[in-house]
Amino acid sequence: MIRDVLYSKKWIMEWYKPATVEEIQQVEKELQIVLPKVYKELLFLSNGVLGNLVKLYTTGELIEMNKTYEVQAYAPGYVSIGNDHGGYHLLMKAEEDVVHFQLVSDGYGIPVESDVTDHFLSWLNSDEGDPWRNE
């Protein structure tokens, strides 16, 4: 499902080799979270994605960025899966069946209702790859 969506998008500038099960398990172990299934599916196709308006993290970057920004301390129960190249993180609840992300400013903390929210697969399927498209 994600495969069909992603491989046709012009906004995606760079693909990476797929993540391994062990790499994904290492992220969950080090961050003590559960990655959303929909993000794991992406990682199994491409270990991160570089887009013209967004960076979706590789397994190594997931660990590094979530620790650097102390996401689990400031937004418990969430994981940063990427950023917009300009000071905003794409946060998802660290739960298996979550399908939405929220765009949250660095240092902002727990997402609130007014944050830009989008359905992950619908956003991936958009033509522009802009995390702000629903603002």
PDB file of C-alpha atoms in Angstrom:
ATOM      1  CA  MET A   1       0.000   0.000   0.000  1.00  0.00           C
ATOM      2  CA  ILE A   2       2.684   2.521   0.984  1.00  0.00           C
ATOM      3  CA  ARG A   3       4.887   1.234  -1.843  1.00  0.00           C
ATOM      4  CA  ASP A   4       2.337   2.275  -4.485  1.00  0.00           C
ATOM      5  CA  VAL A   5       1.925   5.692  -2.888  1.00  0.00           C
ATOM      6  CA  LEU A   6       5.574   6.590  -2.487  1.00  0.00           C
ATOM      7  CA  TYR A   7       7.257   5.459  -5.643  1.00  0.00           C
ATOM      8  CA  SER A   8       5.140   7.802  -7.758  1.00  0.00           C
ATOM      9  CA  LYS A   9       5.780  11.025  -5.799  1.00  0.00           C
ATOM     10  CA  LYS A  10       7.884  13.720  -7.430  1.00  0.00           C
ATOM     11  CA  TRP A  11       8.433  15.591  -4.133  1.00  0.00           C
ATOM     12  CA  ILE A  12      10.579  12.750  -2.832  1.00  0.00           C
ATOM     13  CA  MET A  13      14.191  13.560  -3.657  1.00  0.00           C
ATOM     14  CA  GLU A  14      16.022  10.614  -2.127  1.00  0.00           C
ATOM     15  CA  TRP A  15      15.250   7.002  -1.189  1.00  0.00           C
ATOM     16  CA  TYR A  16      17.400   4.785   1.005  1.00  0.00           C
ATOM     17  CA  LYS A  17      17.891   1.049   1.320  1.00  0.00           C
ATOM     18  CA  PRO A  18      15.177  -0.608   3.450  1.00  0.00           C
ATOM     19  CA  ALA A  19      15.565  -0.827   7.223  1.00  0.00           C
ATOM     20  CA  THR A  20      15.990  -4.215   8.824  1.00  0.00           C
ATOM     21  CA  VAL A  21      13.812  -5.669  11.555  1.00  0.00           C
ATOM     22  CA  GLU A  22      16.806  -5.413  13.888  1.00  0.00           C
ATOM     23  CA  GLU A  23      17.282  -1.686  13.164  1.00  0.00           C
ATOM     24  CA  ILE A  24      13.626  -0.967  13.915  1.00  0.00           C
ATOM     25  CA  GLN A  25      13.732  -3.056  17.095  1.00  0.00           C
ATOM     26  CA  GLN A  26      16.827  -1.099  18.173  1.00  0.00           C
ATOM     27  CA  VAL A  27      14.914   2.202  17.831  1.00  0.00           C
ATOM     28  CA  GLU A  28      12.045   0.904  19.946  1.00  0.00           C
ATOM     29  CA  LYS A  29      14.457  -0.488  22.543  1.00  0.00           C
ATOM     30  CA  GLU A  30      16.641   2.631  22.831  1.00  0.00           C
ATOM     31  CA  LEU A  31      13.719   5.066  22.907  1.00  0.00           C
ATOM     32  CA  GLN A  32      11.508   2.689  24.929  1.00  0.00           C
ATOM     33  CA  ILE A  33       8.578   3.269  22.594  1.00  0.00           C
ATOM     34  CA  VAL A  34       6.498   1.495  19.974  1.00  0.00           C
ATOM     35  CA  LEU A  35       6.764   2.923  16.477  1.00  0.00           C
ATOM     36  CA  PRO A  36       3.491   3.303  14.584  1.00  0.00           C
ATOM     37  CA  LYS A  37       2.918   0.421  12.175  1.00  0.00           C
ATOM     38  CA  VAL A  38       2.474   2.821   9.253  1.00  0.00           C
ATOM     39  CA  TYR A  39       5.930   4.315   9.885  1.00  0.00           C
ATOM     40  CA  LYS A  40       7.498   0.880  10.207  1.00  0.00           C
ATOM     41  CA  GLU A  41       6.004   0.019   6.796  1.00  0.00           C
ATOM     42  CA  LEU A  42       7.711   3.091   5.352  1.00  0.00           C
ATOM     43  CA  LEU A  43      11.035   2.128   6.951  1.00  0.00           C
ATOM     44  CA  PHE A  44      10.816  -1.364   5.450  1.00  0.00           C
ATOM     45  CA  LEU A  45      10.588   0.269   1.990  1.00  0.00           C
ATOM     46  CA  SER A  46      13.066   3.079   2.549  1.00  0.00           C
ATOM     47  CA  ASN A  47      15.010   3.727   5.748  1.00  0.00           C
ATOM     48  CA  GLY A  48      13.955   7.376   5.790  1.00  0.00           C
ATOM     49  CA  VAL A  49      13.005   9.737   2.980  1.00  0.00           C
ATOM     50  CA  LEU A  50      14.400  13.087   1.907  1.00  0.00           C
ATOM     51  CA  GLY A  51      11.755  15.327   0.377  1.00  0.00           C
ATOM     52  CA  ASN A  52      11.877  18.865  -0.901  1.00  0.00           C
ATOM     53  CA  LEU A  53       9.847  20.099   2.093  1.00  0.00           C
ATOM     54  CA  VAL A  54      10.434  17.414   4.711  1.00  0.00           C
ATOM     55  CA  LYS A  55      12.871  14.833   6.068  1.00  0.00           C
ATOM     56  CA  LEU A  56      11.466  11.552   7.376  1.00  0.00           C
ATOM     57  CA  TYR A  57      14.054  10.054   9.692  1.00  0.00           C
ATOM     58  CA  THR A  58      16.105   6.920   9.194  1.00  0.00           C
ATOM     59  CA  THR A  59      16.315   4.490  12.110  1.00  0.00           C
ATOM     60  CA  GLY A  60      19.586   6.076  13.240  1.00  0.00           C
ATOM     61  CA  GLU A  61      18.133   9.571  12.978  1.00  0.00           C
ATOM     62  CA  LEU A  62      15.037   8.514  14.928  1.00  0.00           C
ATOM     63  CA  ILE A  63      17.267   7.659  17.877  1.00  0.00           C
ATOM     64  CA  GLU A  64      19.542  10.687  17.508  1.00  0.00           C
ATOM     65  CA  MET A  65      16.847  13.330  16.969  1.00  0.00           C
ATOM     66  CA  ASN A  66      14.448  12.021  19.620  1.00  0.00           C
ATOM     67  CA  LYS A  67      17.270  11.952  22.171  1.00  0.00           C
ATOM     68  CA  THR A  68      18.739  15.323  21.128  1.00  0.00           C
ATOM     69  CA  TYR A  69      15.368  17.084  21.325  1.00  0.00           C
ATOM     70  CA  GLU A  70      14.311  15.051  24.380  1.00  0.00           C
ATOM     71  CA  VAL A  71      11.004  14.290  22.707  1.00  0.00           C
ATOM     72  CA  GLN A  72       9.990  11.626  25.206  1.00  0.00           C
ATOM     73  CA  ALA A  73      10.651  14.049  28.108  1.00  0.00           C
ATOM     74  CA  TYR A  74       8.744  17.005  26.610  1.00  0.00           C
ATOM     75  CA  ALA A  75       6.093  15.040  24.716  1.00  0.00           C
ATOM     76  CA  PRO A  76       5.701  11.733  26.553  1.00  0.00           C
ATOM     77  CA  GLY A  77       4.017   9.076  24.470  1.00  0.00           C
ATOM     78  CA  TYR A  78       5.105  10.673  21.161  1.00  0.00           C
ATOM     79  CA  VAL A  79       7.920  10.100  18.684  1.00  0.00           C
ATOM     80  CA  SER A  80       9.370  12.572  16.199  1.00  0.00           C
ATOM     81  CA  ILE A  81       9.419  10.862  12.803  1.00  0.00           C
ATOM     82  CA  GLY A  82      10.816  13.805  10.849  1.00  0.00           C
ATOM     83  CA  ASN A  83      11.050  17.561  10.421  1.00  0.00           C
ATOM     84  CA  ASP A  84      10.175  20.273   7.924  1.00  0.00           C
ATOM     85  CA  HIS A  85      13.741  21.626   7.537  1.00  0.00           C
ATOM     86  CA  GLY A  86      12.653  24.709   9.486  1.00  0.00           C
ATOM     87  CA  GLY A  87      12.115  24.119  13.194  1.00  0.00           C
ATOM     88  CA  TYR A  88       9.049  21.880  13.229  1.00  0.00           C
ATOM     89  CA  HIS A  89       8.826  18.170  14.019  1.00  0.00           C
ATOM     90  CA  LEU A  90       6.354  15.641  12.691  1.00  0.00           C
ATOM     91  CA  LEU A  91       5.156  13.904  15.855  1.00  0.00           C
ATOM     92  CA  MET A  92       3.135  10.722  16.041  1.00  0.00           C
ATOM     93  CA  LYS A  93       1.786   9.018  19.114  1.00  0.00           C
ATOM     94  CA  ALA A  94       4.087   6.126  19.927  1.00  0.00           C
ATOM     95  CA  GLU A  95       1.324   3.566  19.463  1.00  0.00           C
ATOM     96  CA  GLU A  96       1.103   0.780  16.909  1.00  0.00           C
ATOM     97  CA  ASP A  97      -2.202   1.727  15.245  1.00  0.00           C
ATOM     98  CA  VAL A  98      -1.733   5.510  15.000  1.00  0.00           C
ATOM     99  CA  VAL A  99      -2.188   6.927  11.486  1.00  0.00           C
ATOM    100  CA  HIS A 100      -2.033  10.709  12.088  1.00  0.00           C
ATOM    101  CA  PHE A 101       0.896  13.040  12.700  1.00  0.00           C
ATOM    102  CA  GLN A 102       1.018  16.541  14.126  1.00  0.00           C
ATOM    103  CA  LEU A 103       3.398  19.321  13.128  1.00  0.00           C
ATOM    104  CA  VAL A 104       4.870  20.794  16.321  1.00  0.00           C
ATOM    105  CA  SER A 105       7.453  23.543  16.864  1.00  0.00           C
ATOM    106  CA  ASP A 106      10.817  22.655  18.464  1.00  0.00           C
ATOM    107  CA  GLY A 107      10.533  22.831  22.240  1.00  0.00           C
ATOM    108  CA  TYR A 108       6.757  23.084  22.088  1.00  0.00           C
ATOM    109  CA  GLY A 109       5.970  19.926  24.025  1.00  0.00           C
ATOM    110  CA  ILE A 110       2.821  17.860  23.867  1.00  0.00           C
ATOM    111  CA  PRO A 111       0.777  18.436  20.689  1.00  0.00           C
ATOM    112  CA  VAL A 112      -2.478  20.349  21.080  1.00  0.00           C
ATOM    113  CA  GLU A 113      -5.672  20.514  19.066  1.00  0.00           C
ATOM    114  CA  SER A 114      -4.572  23.627  17.148  1.00  0.00           C
ATOM    115  CA  ASP A 115      -1.425  21.959  15.763  1.00  0.00           C
ATOM    116  CA  VAL A 116      -1.472  21.024  12.086  1.00  0.00           C
ATOM    117  CA  THR A 117      -2.676  17.408  11.953  1.00  0.00           C
ATOM    118  CA  ASP A 118      -2.780  15.107   8.962  1.00  0.00           C
ATOM    119  CA  HIS A 119      -3.349  11.467   8.059  1.00  0.00           C
ATOM    120  CA  PHE A 120       0.096   9.993   7.358  1.00  0.00           C
ATOM    121  CA  LEU A 121      -0.795   7.982   4.243  1.00  0.00           C
ATOM    122  CA  SER A 122      -2.938  10.780   2.771  1.00  0.00           C
ATOM    123  CA  TRP A 123      -0.100  13.206   3.321  1.00  0.00           C
ATOM    124  CA  LEU A 124       2.430  10.837   1.701  1.00  0.00           C
ATOM    125  CA  ASN A 125       0.049  10.551  -1.234  1.00  0.00           C
ATOM    126  CA  SER A 126      -0.215  14.329  -1.656  1.00  0.00           C
ATOM    127  CA  ASP A 127       1.466  15.807  -4.687  1.00  0.00           C
ATOM    128  CA  GLU A 128       3.524  18.414  -2.868  1.00  0.00           C
ATOM    129  CA  GLY A 129       4.752  16.581   0.256  1.00  0.00           C
ATOM    130  CA  ASP A 130       4.079  19.723   2.285  1.00  0.00           C
ATOM    131  CA  PRO A 131       3.407  18.975   5.977  1.00  0.00           C
ATOM    132  CA  TRP A 132       1.646  22.372   6.223  1.00  0.00           C
ATOM    133  CA  ARG A 133      -0.965  21.543   3.563  1.00  0.00           C
ATOM    134  CA  ASN A 134      -3.850  21.286   6.051  1.00  0.00           C
ATOM    135  CA  GLU A 135      -3.104  24.554   7.824  1.00  0.00           C
TER     136      GLU A 135
END
